[in-house]
Amino acid sequence: MAQEFPLPDVGEGLTEAEIVSWKVKPGDTVSVNQVLVEIETAKSLVELPSPFAGTVTELLFDEGATVEVGAPIIRVDSAGGTIELQAPRDADTVGELADPAATAASESSGSVLVGYGSKGGHGATRRRRRPGAIAATAEGTTADGAKASARRPTTTGSPMPIIAKPPIRKLAKDLDVDLATVTGTGLGGEITRDDVVRAAEQASVFRNIETPAWPEEREERIPVKGVRKAIATAMVASAFTAPHVSVFTDVNATRTMEFVRRLKDSPQFAGIRVSPLLVMAKAVIWAVQRNPTVNSTWTDKEIVVHHYVNLGIAAATPRGLIVPNVKDAQKLSLRELAMALEQLTATAREGKSTPANMANGTITITNLGSFGMDTGTPILNPGEVGIVALGAIKQKPWVVDGEVRPAWVTTVSAAFDHRVVDGDVASRFTADLAAVLEEPALLLD
Amino acid sequence: MAETLTMAKAINEGLRTALAADDRVLLMGEDIGTLGGVFRVTEGLKAEFGENRVLDTPLAESGIVGTAIGLAMRGFRPVCEIQFDGFIFPGFDQITSQLAKLTFRHEGSMSFPVVIRVPYGGHIGAVEHHQESPEAYFAHTPGLRVVSPATAHDAYWMIQQAIASDDPVLFFEPKSRYWQKGEVDRAAQDVGMHASRVVREGTDATLVGHGAMVSVLLSAAEIAAEEGTSLEVVDLRSLSPIDYGPLLASVQKTGRLVVAQEAPGNASVGSEIAATIAERAFYSLQAPVLRVSGFDVPFPPAKLEAAYLPDADRVLEAVDRALAY
Amino acid sequence: MSYTEATLQLLSPEGTLVESDATAPYLERIAALSDDQLRDFHRQMVVIRRFDIEAGNLQRQGQLALWIPSLGQEAAQVGSGYAARAQDHVFPAYREHVVGRIRGLDPMRIIELLRGLSHGGWDPAQTGNFHLYTLVIGSQSLHATGYAMGLTLDGGTNTGDLEKDAAVLAYFGDGATSQGDVSEAFVFSASYQAPIVYVLQNNHWAISVPVERQSRTPLYLRSQGFGIPSTQIDGNDVLAAYAVTAQYLDEARSGQGPRFVEALTYRMGAHTTSDDPTKYREHEDVQFWAQRDPITRFETFLRARGEGEAFFAEVATEAEDLAADLRARIFELGDPPSSKMFDHVYRDPHPLMDEQRAWLAAYESSFEEGTD
C-alpha cells in the first residue's frame, strides 16, 4: 500500500526544512529506520530514517527545495511481512546514530505528526458552529441579565427589573425618560435605544390610556355650554373671520436638544423644567423682534402692532383648550421665562388659570409635539395674527456633509392672518424660528 | 466561646491546634523556632512540640519551599514561613514551577499539602522589601490557592483550614494587623477559607478588599455614613479562587463597586475582579467598576508610604466618582 | 579529559579489573554479586541503548516531539540504579530512563511524556519510588533532600536495619551544579544530616556549554565545601557506579549523613533531538570517549569471565524486541480528551475548574461535526 512520509518538525517548532540530499531513489527497497534523506533546518543538519519498509515509488521534492513541515516528501509502497535487516552504520555523525537494525513489519506510519511546526492555531478558516451556539457558551457566564435579574430588588419597589446597557441608561437620563416606565423589547426584556427614543417622543398624556368598552346607549348628548361654548365661539370667530395661511418647514433641531440637555445639567437651571418649548418660546420672541407685524391685532380700521409679547401657550386641560399667556415675555431672561412657563402650565393643569391670565395675548405657541404629532394647522387665537405649532422632535434621517445621518428633526409650522401677514413675512418669520431651533446660539444676538 | 486575641496570637493558636491534632504537621522557616519568629507568630511552639516539628531552617527560601515539597512527598504537611513578603522571590520558582504544578504532573497519585505563610503589606514604616503585596503573582498561577484573613477570628480558622487543605496554599498575613485585637470564637468555624463575605451592609455602593484594606474600607464607610452615603463592605478573604457570589449580590443591590488593594494596580487581583464584575453584573452597573490601588511604582520609602497606600480618603474619592455617574 | 588522580575505577576501558588499596573494599562488593546480577547490568545497558536509538528514530519520523538520548551514560545509570534498595526513593533529572526501567517504570511513560500526552503522570509508589522527571534544572535536588529529611523525622531511616532503612538517590548533571537550588540542597542535607546520595553524571555538556564553564574545580570537590563527603568515579565503569553508590547509600541510611558521587561520563548523543552537537564540539572529543564505551568494556569483562555467545545473542534479541514493541505501542497511543487539562490541577474541589471544564465542553459541542 502506498504510504507518504510527511516532513516532521524535528526541532520543537520548526516550520520548514531544505532537502539537502536524497539517500535513496525510486525503485530502491528500504527498511524501517534506513536513512532516506538529509535535511537542513534552521537549527541543524538532520537525517530522516524511514518509517516504512517497502519500495520507493516517488521522491516528492528535489534536492535544494524548501519544504513545509507536514508536506509529504516521499512515497513508499509498503511490503508486508518481515523486513530485511540493515547492517548497523558507523557512528560518525554524532548524535545521529540511526542504527537501522530493522524491526518487524510495521503497519501504518506516522500519520499523526507530533510537533506540528509553529502553525498551530493559525488555520485559514473558522470551524462552523451549530445554530444557537452562542447561547450555549454564554449561559452561565453572566450572573445577571435576563435570568438573574428577577432576583434583583429595585429601590423603587417596582417588581419589573430594569435591564439596560450603560449607554442606554445615559440616553434615558438625557431624554428625561424614566426607565422604570419603559417596556424593553430587546432580548430578555432589555430596553433598547429605540425603546427609549420612542418613549421620549410619546406624551405622557397618551401612555397607559385604556380603550374603554363601547357604551350601551346609541348616543350621548353633551350640552354646549361653558368652556366648550367659549372655545367654539372663538374658533368660529377666528376661522371664519381671518383668512388662515400656513407655512411649514423641517429643521435639524439637534443643537436645541443638546442645548436643552446642557441647561438641565446646569446648576442655574437646577429644579427648573427645561424643554425644547422653552427654546421655541425664546425663538418666537426673537423672531417677533425681527418680524414685528406677526405680533399684532387686526381691527377693521387699523393693524395694532404690539411692541411687547404676551406669549400664549395652548394648554390642554381636562375642561378643554385654554391659552394662558406670559405677560411681557420679551423682558424675561431665559431662566425667568422657563419658570414662567412652568408656572403657567402647572396653573393651567390645575384648572386655576384666571381670565386675566388668558387675556391680551399677542402670539401663541401650540405644542403639538407633546401629543406626538409632527405638525398641524392650528387656528389663530382670536385677536392674534400668528400662531406657531411646535411638532414632535424625532430621530429622522438628515443629510449632513453629504451623508444621511440620524438627527433630531422637527417640523415648525405657523399659521397667520393673511389680512396682515403675507407669504414673505410668514416665511421669514418661520425661517427665523427654524434658524434658532437649528442654532440656539442665535439667541445671543 | 470567644476570646480577645491579637491576629498574631490567633495564628499562633491556630498553628498550635493544628500541630496538636496531626503529627504530620510541621513548621519550617527562618527564626521560627527558638526565636518564635520575627513577629512572634510561632512563639512557644518549638518549646511545646520540639525541634522535629518546628524547624529553624537555613537562610534559603528556595531551599525552604523545595524541601517542604520533598517532605510533603514523604507524607508531612509542612507549613513554611517566608519571613517577609519581599523575600518570597528566591522561592518563586519552587512555588510556581514545582509546587503549583506537581499535583497536575502526578495526575492525582500524590498530593502536596504545603502551606506558605507570608507576612505582607504596608503600614508598618519598614525598609525596602518588607512591605510588598505580591498576591497577584500567585493568584495568577494555576495550581495554587491564595487566601488572606482580615481579622483575628478569620486568621485563627483560616490557617487551620489551609493546613487541612490537600492543595498548596499561600497564606498572606497582613502584618499591619498582627497586633490588632479581635474576638476569636474557637467554637465556630463558620465558613470555608475561600468564602467572601459582607462585613458591613449598605445600599449606595459596594467596597471590596482583603487583608489590611478591609479595616480601611470600614473606616471609609463610617465616614460616608456621616455624610449620608450608605456603603456596603465585602471582605474578599480568598484571592484564588475568588468567591464572587456575595460580591455579585451586593453589586446587583447597589449598582456600584469600588475595589481597593495595597498592591500596585496594573495587572492586579483588583483588575481581575473589575473585569469579572463588569462581565457578570453588566446590567446592574450604574457606573464603571473603579479601582483604588497602590501606584505602579516599587513600594516607596516609609516616609512616602502614607501617600502611596490607599486610605479612606482615596477610597471615598473613588466612591464620589462612582456616585457621580 | 576530566579524569583526576582521585577518579576511582574498578573496570578499565579494556575490561579488566583494577586492583589497588583504594579499589579493594569496592571490589569486595562486586565479588558479592551473582552472575545473574552482572548479566543484568549488561542486559540493561544494551537494551536501553537500543531503546534510545529507536526512540530517536521515532522522533525523526514525527512520532515524538522530542527525544532525550542517554547514549554513553548507560554504566553510570545502571550501576547506581542497581545500588538503590527497594525501599529507597529515586529522584531523577530527565535522562535516567534505564534507572526508571530498573525500578519498575514502563518506558512507555517516558515516551508519553515526550509525545505530549502527559507531564509524567506515573505514580512513584507503583514504579519503585522512581519519581517524575523534573525539567527545571536542579529543582529535584531540593525535593529529594526534603524527602530525605522526612525519613529522618519519621524514623524511616537509621534504625540499624539495612533492609528497611531508606535513603534517597538524587540525580543531576554538571550544568545543574551551577543552579542555586543544588547548593541549597547541599546546605539543607548537610545541616540536617539527611540520608541522601547525590549522583552527579558529569557528561561534560550542558547543551552546548562545556563543563569547564560551570566549574573551575573538579565537581566532586564542591560538596566537600558543604561538609558532604564525595567520590569521583569513572562513570563509564558500571562496577564503580554500582559499588560506590551502594556503599554511600548504606552509609546514608545508617545515619552518617549525605554523600555525593561524581560520575565522569560523556553525552555521546545530542542534548535532545532539537540539538546539533556538530555546532559546538570536536569529533576528536567524541572519539576519545567512544574508546571508553561502557558497554564494550563490560562485554569484554563478561566474556573474559566465561560468558558465552548465547547470552549476548539473547540480549541482542531482547533489545530488538523492546524496540519493536516500542514502535508498535507508540501508534496505539491515543490522544487525551481536552477535559484532562482540568483534572488534577487541585486535589480539593475548585469552582474555576468545574466552570471552565463545563465551558470547554459546551464550546466543543457547539461545533458542527466533521469540520475540524
Tab-separated table of N, CA and C in Angstrom, chain C residues 154-267:
chain	number	residue	atom	x	y	z
C	154	ASP	N	10.678	10.937	60.576
C	154	ASP	CA	9.660	9.953	60.967
C	154	ASP	C	10.202	8.552	61.143
C	155	GLY	N	11.524	8.418	61.263
C	155	GLY	CA	12.079	7.111	61.601
C	155	GLY	C	12.140	6.135	60.453
C	156	GLY	N	12.077	6.653	59.209
C	156	GLY	CA	12.149	5.746	58.073
C	156	GLY	C	13.572	5.327	57.738
C	157	THR	N	14.511	5.786	58.536
C	157	THR	CA	15.914	5.514	58.247
C	157	THR	C	16.680	5.370	59.553
C	158	ASN	N	17.899	4.793	59.440
C	158	ASN	CA	18.790	4.735	60.590
C	158	ASN	C	18.209	4.008	61.806
C	159	THR	N	17.569	2.858	61.562
C	159	THR	CA	17.123	2.058	62.699
C	159	THR	C	18.077	0.892	62.914
C	160	GLY	N	19.056	0.763	62.011
C	160	GLY	CA	20.013	-0.333	62.128
C	160	GLY	C	19.687	-1.500	61.208
C	161	ASP	N	18.628	-1.389	60.450
C	161	ASP	CA	18.244	-2.492	59.565
C	161	ASP	C	18.406	-2.046	58.122
C	162	LEU	N	19.465	-2.518	57.474
C	162	LEU	CA	19.729	-2.074	56.101
C	162	LEU	C	18.623	-2.473	55.126
C	163	GLU	N	17.898	-3.521	55.460
C	163	GLU	CA	16.839	-3.955	54.549
C	163	GLU	C	15.601	-3.065	54.649
C	164	LYS	N	15.511	-2.323	55.760
C	164	LYS	CA	14.314	-1.487	55.944
C	164	LYS	C	14.635	-0.011	55.845
C	165	ASP	N	15.782	0.392	56.362
C	165	ASP	CA	16.125	1.818	56.382
C	165	ASP	C	16.231	2.349	54.971
C	166	ALA	N	15.599	3.465	54.752
C	166	ALA	CA	15.583	4.027	53.406
C	166	ALA	C	16.585	5.165	53.281
C	167	ALA	N	16.992	5.362	52.044
C	167	ALA	CA	17.813	6.525	51.701
C	167	ALA	C	17.279	7.070	50.385
C	168	VAL	N	17.797	8.199	49.975
C	168	VAL	CA	17.323	8.840	48.752
C	168	VAL	C	18.471	8.966	47.769
C	169	LEU	N	18.180	8.651	46.518
C	169	LEU	CA	19.156	8.783	45.446
C	169	LEU	C	18.681	9.919	44.545
C	170	ALA	N	19.512	10.945	44.393
C	170	ALA	CA	19.119	12.087	43.578
C	170	ALA	C	20.108	12.269	42.435
C	171	TYR	N	19.577	12.430	41.227
C	171	TYR	CA	20.422	12.605	40.050
C	171	TYR	C	20.365	14.039	39.545
C	172	PHE	N	21.488	14.528	39.089
C	172	PHE	CA	21.502	15.753	38.297
C	172	PHE	C	22.786	15.786	37.482
C	173	GLY	N	22.896	16.777	36.607
C	173	GLY	CA	24.034	16.845	35.700
C	173	GLY	C	24.997	17.961	36.049
C	174	ASP	N	26.046	18.079	35.230
C	174	ASP	CA	27.065	19.073	35.538
C	174	ASP	C	26.518	20.491	35.462
C	175	GLY	N	25.634	20.750	34.510
C	175	GLY	CA	25.037	22.086	34.418
C	175	GLY	C	24.287	22.437	35.685
C	176	ALA	N	23.595	21.460	36.242
C	176	ALA	CA	22.777	21.704	37.429
C	176	ALA	C	23.601	22.184	38.612
C	177	THR	N	24.864	21.801	38.662
C	177	THR	CA	25.647	22.189	39.836
C	177	THR	C	25.814	23.704	39.928
C	178	SER	N	25.534	24.409	38.842
C	178	SER	CA	25.618	25.866	38.913
C	178	SER	C	24.343	26.470	39.487
C	179	GLN	N	23.252	25.742	39.458
C	179	GLN	CA	21.979	26.271	39.948
C	179	GLN	C	21.995	26.410	41.467
C	180	GLY	N	21.441	27.499	41.932
C	180	GLY	CA	21.366	27.768	43.366
C	180	GLY	C	20.677	26.657	44.138
C	181	ASP	N	19.630	26.079	43.529
C	181	ASP	CA	18.888	25.041	44.238
C	181	ASP	C	19.787	23.876	44.650
C	182	VAL	N	20.753	23.533	43.819
C	182	VAL	CA	21.632	22.412	44.168
C	182	VAL	C	22.489	22.781	45.380
C	183	SER	N	23.015	23.976	45.387
C	183	SER	CA	23.783	24.392	46.573
C	183	SER	C	22.894	24.432	47.809
C	184	GLU	N	21.663	24.921	47.626
C	184	GLU	CA	20.759	24.953	48.794
C	184	GLU	C	20.449	23.546	49.275
C	185	ALA	N	20.357	22.617	48.312
C	185	ALA	CA	20.127	21.223	48.713
C	185	ALA	C	21.284	20.728	49.571
C	186	PHE	N	22.494	21.057	49.165
C	186	PHE	CA	23.666	20.651	49.962
C	186	PHE	C	23.589	21.265	51.362
C	187	VAL	N	23.209	22.538	51.415
C	187	VAL	CA	23.109	23.213	52.716
C	187	VAL	C	22.142	22.475	53.628
C	188	PHE	N	20.963	22.198	53.097
C	188	PHE	CA	19.936	21.558	53.927
C	188	PHE	C	20.323	20.132	54.300
C	189	SER	N	20.819	19.364	53.314
C	189	SER	CA	21.093	17.957	53.648
C	189	SER	C	22.238	17.862	54.633
C	190	ALA	N	23.217	18.766	54.511
C	190	ALA	CA	24.317	18.747	55.470
C	190	ALA	C	23.830	19.196	56.839
C	191	SER	N	23.033	20.247	56.856
C	191	SER	CA	22.562	20.782	58.130
C	191	SER	C	21.752	19.757	58.904
C	192	TYR	N	20.872	19.055	58.206
C	192	TYR	CA	20.008	18.084	58.878
C	192	TYR	C	20.547	16.665	58.770
C	193	GLN	N	21.746	16.506	58.171
C	193	GLN	CA	22.370	15.174	58.020
C	193	GLN	C	21.381	14.197	57.387
C	194	ALA	N	20.806	14.628	56.306
C	194	ALA	CA	19.763	13.825	55.668
C	194	ALA	C	20.357	12.633	54.937
C	195	PRO	N	19.636	11.512	54.912
C	195	PRO	CA	20.139	10.286	54.272
C	195	PRO	C	19.955	10.325	52.759
C	196	ILE	N	20.842	11.047	52.071
C	196	ILE	CA	20.689	11.219	50.642
C	196	ILE	C	22.030	11.091	49.958
C	197	VAL	N	22.035	10.452	48.795
C	197	VAL	CA	23.236	10.368	47.965
C	197	VAL	C	22.931	11.098	46.672
C	198	TYR	N	23.708	12.124	46.379
C	198	TYR	CA	23.564	12.855	45.139
C	198	TYR	C	24.497	12.218	44.119
C	199	VAL	N	23.955	11.817	42.982
C	199	VAL	CA	24.805	11.274	41.921
C	199	VAL	C	24.836	12.268	40.786
C	200	LEU	N	26.003	12.844	40.585
C	200	LEU	CA	26.171	13.799	39.506
C	200	LEU	C	26.726	13.061	38.306
C	201	GLN	N	25.972	13.026	37.211
C	201	GLN	CA	26.518	12.489	35.970
C	201	GLN	C	27.155	13.666	35.237
C	202	ASN	N	28.458	13.735	35.352
C	202	ASN	CA	29.151	14.785	34.632
C	202	ASN	C	29.374	14.289	33.212
C	203	ASN	N	28.423	14.590	32.334
C	203	ASN	CA	28.555	14.140	30.938
C	203	ASN	C	29.239	15.194	30.084
C	204	HIS	N	29.802	16.181	30.744
C	204	HIS	CA	30.678	17.208	30.160
C	204	HIS	C	29.983	18.294	29.365
C	205	TRP	N	28.687	18.215	29.211
C	205	TRP	CA	27.996	19.235	28.428
C	205	TRP	C	26.667	19.627	29.041
C	206	ALA	N	26.416	20.930	29.038
C	206	ALA	CA	25.080	21.425	29.348
C	206	ALA	C	24.617	22.060	28.044
C	207	ILE	N	23.883	21.304	27.256
C	207	ILE	CA	23.628	21.574	25.842
C	207	ILE	C	24.968	21.856	25.165
C	208	SER	N	25.267	23.108	24.915
C	208	SER	CA	26.491	23.408	24.173
C	208	SER	C	27.597	23.970	25.063
C	209	VAL	N	27.302	24.076	26.379
C	209	VAL	CA	28.266	24.715	27.267
C	209	VAL	C	29.108	23.640	27.952
C	210	PRO	N	30.408	23.670	27.750
C	210	PRO	CA	31.253	22.631	28.333
C	210	PRO	C	31.383	22.802	29.842
C	211	VAL	N	31.695	21.713	30.521
C	211	VAL	CA	31.707	21.735	31.987
C	211	VAL	C	32.742	22.717	32.535
C	212	GLU	N	33.752	22.994	31.740
C	212	GLU	CA	34.756	23.957	32.212
C	212	GLU	C	34.134	25.312	32.505
C	213	ARG	N	33.014	25.622	31.805
C	213	ARG	CA	32.347	26.889	32.053
C	213	ARG	C	31.537	26.830	33.356
C	214	GLN	N	31.149	25.652	33.773
C	214	GLN	CA	30.360	25.527	35.004
C	214	GLN	C	31.262	25.575	36.234
C	215	SER	N	32.476	25.073	36.114
C	215	SER	CA	33.299	24.979	37.325
C	215	SER	C	34.789	25.001	37.034
C	216	ARG	N	35.527	25.671	37.891
C	216	ARG	CA	36.983	25.711	37.783
C	216	ARG	C	37.638	24.613	38.593
C	217	THR	N	36.853	23.919	39.358
C	217	THR	CA	37.413	22.808	40.136
C	217	THR	C	36.644	21.550	39.780
C	218	PRO	N	37.284	20.407	40.002
C	218	PRO	CA	36.527	19.169	39.779
C	218	PRO	C	35.266	19.206	40.630
C	219	LEU	N	34.187	18.765	40.031
C	219	LEU	CA	32.896	18.932	40.686
C	219	LEU	C	32.753	18.111	41.958
C	220	TYR	N	33.455	16.996	42.077
C	220	TYR	CA	33.300	16.188	43.289
C	220	TYR	C	33.758	16.954	44.528
C	221	LEU	N	34.635	17.988	44.307
C	221	LEU	CA	35.105	18.761	45.452
C	221	LEU	C	34.035	19.691	46.000
C	222	ARG	N	33.066	19.994	45.190
C	222	ARG	CA	32.091	21.027	45.563
C	222	ARG	C	31.335	20.659	46.831
C	223	SER	N	30.884	19.415	46.904
C	223	SER	CA	30.071	19.057	48.068
C	223	SER	C	30.893	19.064	49.346
C	224	GLN	N	32.182	18.807	49.192
C	224	GLN	CA	33.025	18.778	50.396
C	224	GLN	C	33.020	20.127	51.087
C	225	GLY	N	32.912	21.191	50.286
C	225	GLY	CA	32.842	22.520	50.891
C	225	GLY	C	31.620	22.662	51.787
C	226	PHE	N	30.583	21.888	51.516
C	226	PHE	CA	29.379	21.946	52.340
C	226	PHE	C	29.431	20.946	53.479
C	227	GLY	N	30.514	20.170	53.517
C	227	GLY	CA	30.619	19.157	54.565
C	227	GLY	C	30.058	17.822	54.138
C	228	ILE	N	29.946	17.605	52.847
C	228	ILE	CA	29.383	16.343	52.350
C	228	ILE	C	30.493	15.551	51.667
C	229	PRO	N	30.854	14.384	52.223
C	229	PRO	CA	31.917	13.574	51.605
C	229	PRO	C	31.546	13.148	50.198
C	230	SER	N	32.579	12.988	49.370
C	230	SER	CA	32.305	12.668	47.976
C	230	SER	C	33.375	11.798	47.362
C	231	THR	N	33.026	11.190	46.255
C	231	THR	CA	33.954	10.378	45.484
C	231	THR	C	33.737	10.665	44.015
C	232	GLN	N	34.844	10.719	43.283
C	232	GLN	CA	34.729	10.839	41.821
C	232	GLN	C	35.007	9.472	41.224
C	233	ILE	N	34.151	9.034	40.326
C	233	ILE	CA	34.355	7.716	39.709
C	233	ILE	C	34.422	7.843	38.202
C	234	ASP	N	34.955	6.786	37.579
C	234	ASP	CA	34.872	6.660	36.130
C	234	ASP	C	33.424	6.271	35.857
C	235	GLY	N	32.608	7.211	35.378
C	235	GLY	CA	31.194	6.960	35.196
C	235	GLY	C	30.868	5.945	34.132
C	236	ASN	N	31.831	5.605	33.285
C	236	ASN	CA	31.573	4.566	32.271
C	236	ASN	C	31.913	3.182	32.779
C	237	ASP	N	32.194	3.099	34.061
C	237	ASP	CA	32.544	1.834	34.706
C	237	ASP	C	31.342	1.442	35.567
C	238	VAL	N	30.555	0.488	35.064
C	238	VAL	CA	29.312	0.149	35.766
C	238	VAL	C	29.590	-0.430	37.157
C	239	LEU	N	30.732	-1.081	37.301
C	239	LEU	CA	31.046	-1.667	38.596
C	239	LEU	C	31.339	-0.582	39.628
C	240	ALA	N	32.066	0.437	39.224
C	240	ALA	CA	32.353	1.535	40.145
C	240	ALA	C	31.075	2.273	40.489
C	241	ALA	N	30.251	2.481	39.463
C	241	ALA	CA	28.995	3.177	39.717
C	241	ALA	C	28.163	2.409	40.732
C	242	TYR	N	28.137	1.115	40.559
C	242	TYR	CA	27.374	0.296	41.498
C	242	TYR	C	27.984	0.328	42.891
C	243	ALA	N	29.236	0.001	42.983
C	243	ALA	CA	29.851	-0.213	44.295
C	243	ALA	C	29.895	1.069	45.125
C	244	VAL	N	30.301	2.146	44.525
C	244	VAL	CA	30.437	3.385	45.292
C	244	VAL	C	29.065	3.898	45.730
C	245	THR	N	28.099	3.838	44.794
C	245	THR	CA	26.765	4.315	45.158
C	245	THR	C	26.154	3.447	46.248
C	246	ALA	N	26.337	2.135	46.128
C	246	ALA	CA	25.775	1.237	47.141
C	246	ALA	C	26.400	1.513	48.496
C	247	GLN	N	27.699	1.697	48.500
C	247	GLN	CA	28.404	1.978	49.751
C	247	GLN	C	27.875	3.270	50.371
C	248	TYR	N	27.771	4.285	49.570
C	248	TYR	CA	27.313	5.576	50.072
C	248	TYR	C	25.860	5.520	50.550
C	249	LEU	N	25.033	4.805	49.802
C	249	LEU	CA	23.627	4.708	50.225
C	249	LEU	C	23.530	4.035	51.586
C	250	ASP	N	24.325	2.998	51.771
C	250	ASP	CA	24.265	2.316	53.065
C	250	ASP	C	24.807	3.208	54.177
C	251	GLU	N	25.797	4.027	53.855
C	251	GLU	CA	26.273	4.976	54.877
C	251	GLU	C	25.181	5.988	55.201
C	252	ALA	N	24.529	6.464	54.182
C	252	ALA	CA	23.481	7.454	54.404
C	252	ALA	C	22.336	6.871	55.226
C	253	ARG	N	21.943	5.658	54.882
C	253	ARG	CA	20.800	5.092	55.592
C	253	ARG	C	21.175	4.668	57.018
C	254	SER	N	22.446	4.710	57.309
C	254	SER	CA	22.898	4.393	58.673
C	254	SER	C	23.158	5.648	59.488
C	255	GLY	N	22.613	6.723	59.079
C	255	GLY	CA	22.714	7.938	59.883
C	255	GLY	C	24.002	8.697	59.717
C	256	GLN	N	24.780	8.354	58.675
C	256	GLN	CA	26.070	9.036	58.544
C	256	GLN	C	25.972	10.300	57.679
C	257	GLY	N	24.786	10.622	57.256
C	257	GLY	CA	24.608	11.890	56.564
C	257	GLY	C	24.685	11.757	55.057
C	258	PRO	N	24.627	12.886	54.359
C	258	PRO	CA	24.566	12.862	52.901
C	258	PRO	C	25.914	12.536	52.258
C	259	ARG	N	25.888	12.083	50.999
C	259	ARG	CA	27.073	11.758	50.232
C	259	ARG	C	26.894	12.254	48.800
C	260	PHE	N	28.020	12.295	48.106
C	260	PHE	CA	27.983	12.840	46.739
C	260	PHE	C	28.920	12.032	45.853
C	261	VAL	N	28.418	11.611	44.706
C	261	VAL	CA	29.228	10.855	43.745
C	261	VAL	C	29.294	11.653	42.456
C	262	GLU	N	30.507	11.899	41.962
C	262	GLU	CA	30.619	12.487	40.630
C	262	GLU	C	31.024	11.376	39.670
C	263	ALA	N	30.140	11.095	38.705
C	263	ALA	CA	30.428	10.033	37.738
C	263	ALA	C	30.872	10.691	36.442
C	264	LEU	N	32.145	10.498	36.115
C	264	LEU	CA	32.657	11.092	34.870
C	264	LEU	C	32.199	10.249	33.694
C	265	THR	N	31.453	10.872	32.795
C	265	THR	CA	30.953	10.152	31.637
C	265	THR	C	30.883	11.133	30.483
C	266	TYR	N	30.177	10.755	29.421
C	266	TYR	CA	30.115	11.653	28.261
C	266	TYR	C	28.794	11.499	27.564
C	267	ARG	N	28.232	12.590	27.197
C	267	ARG	CA	26.964	12.578	26.469
C	267	ARG	C	27.295	12.358	24.996
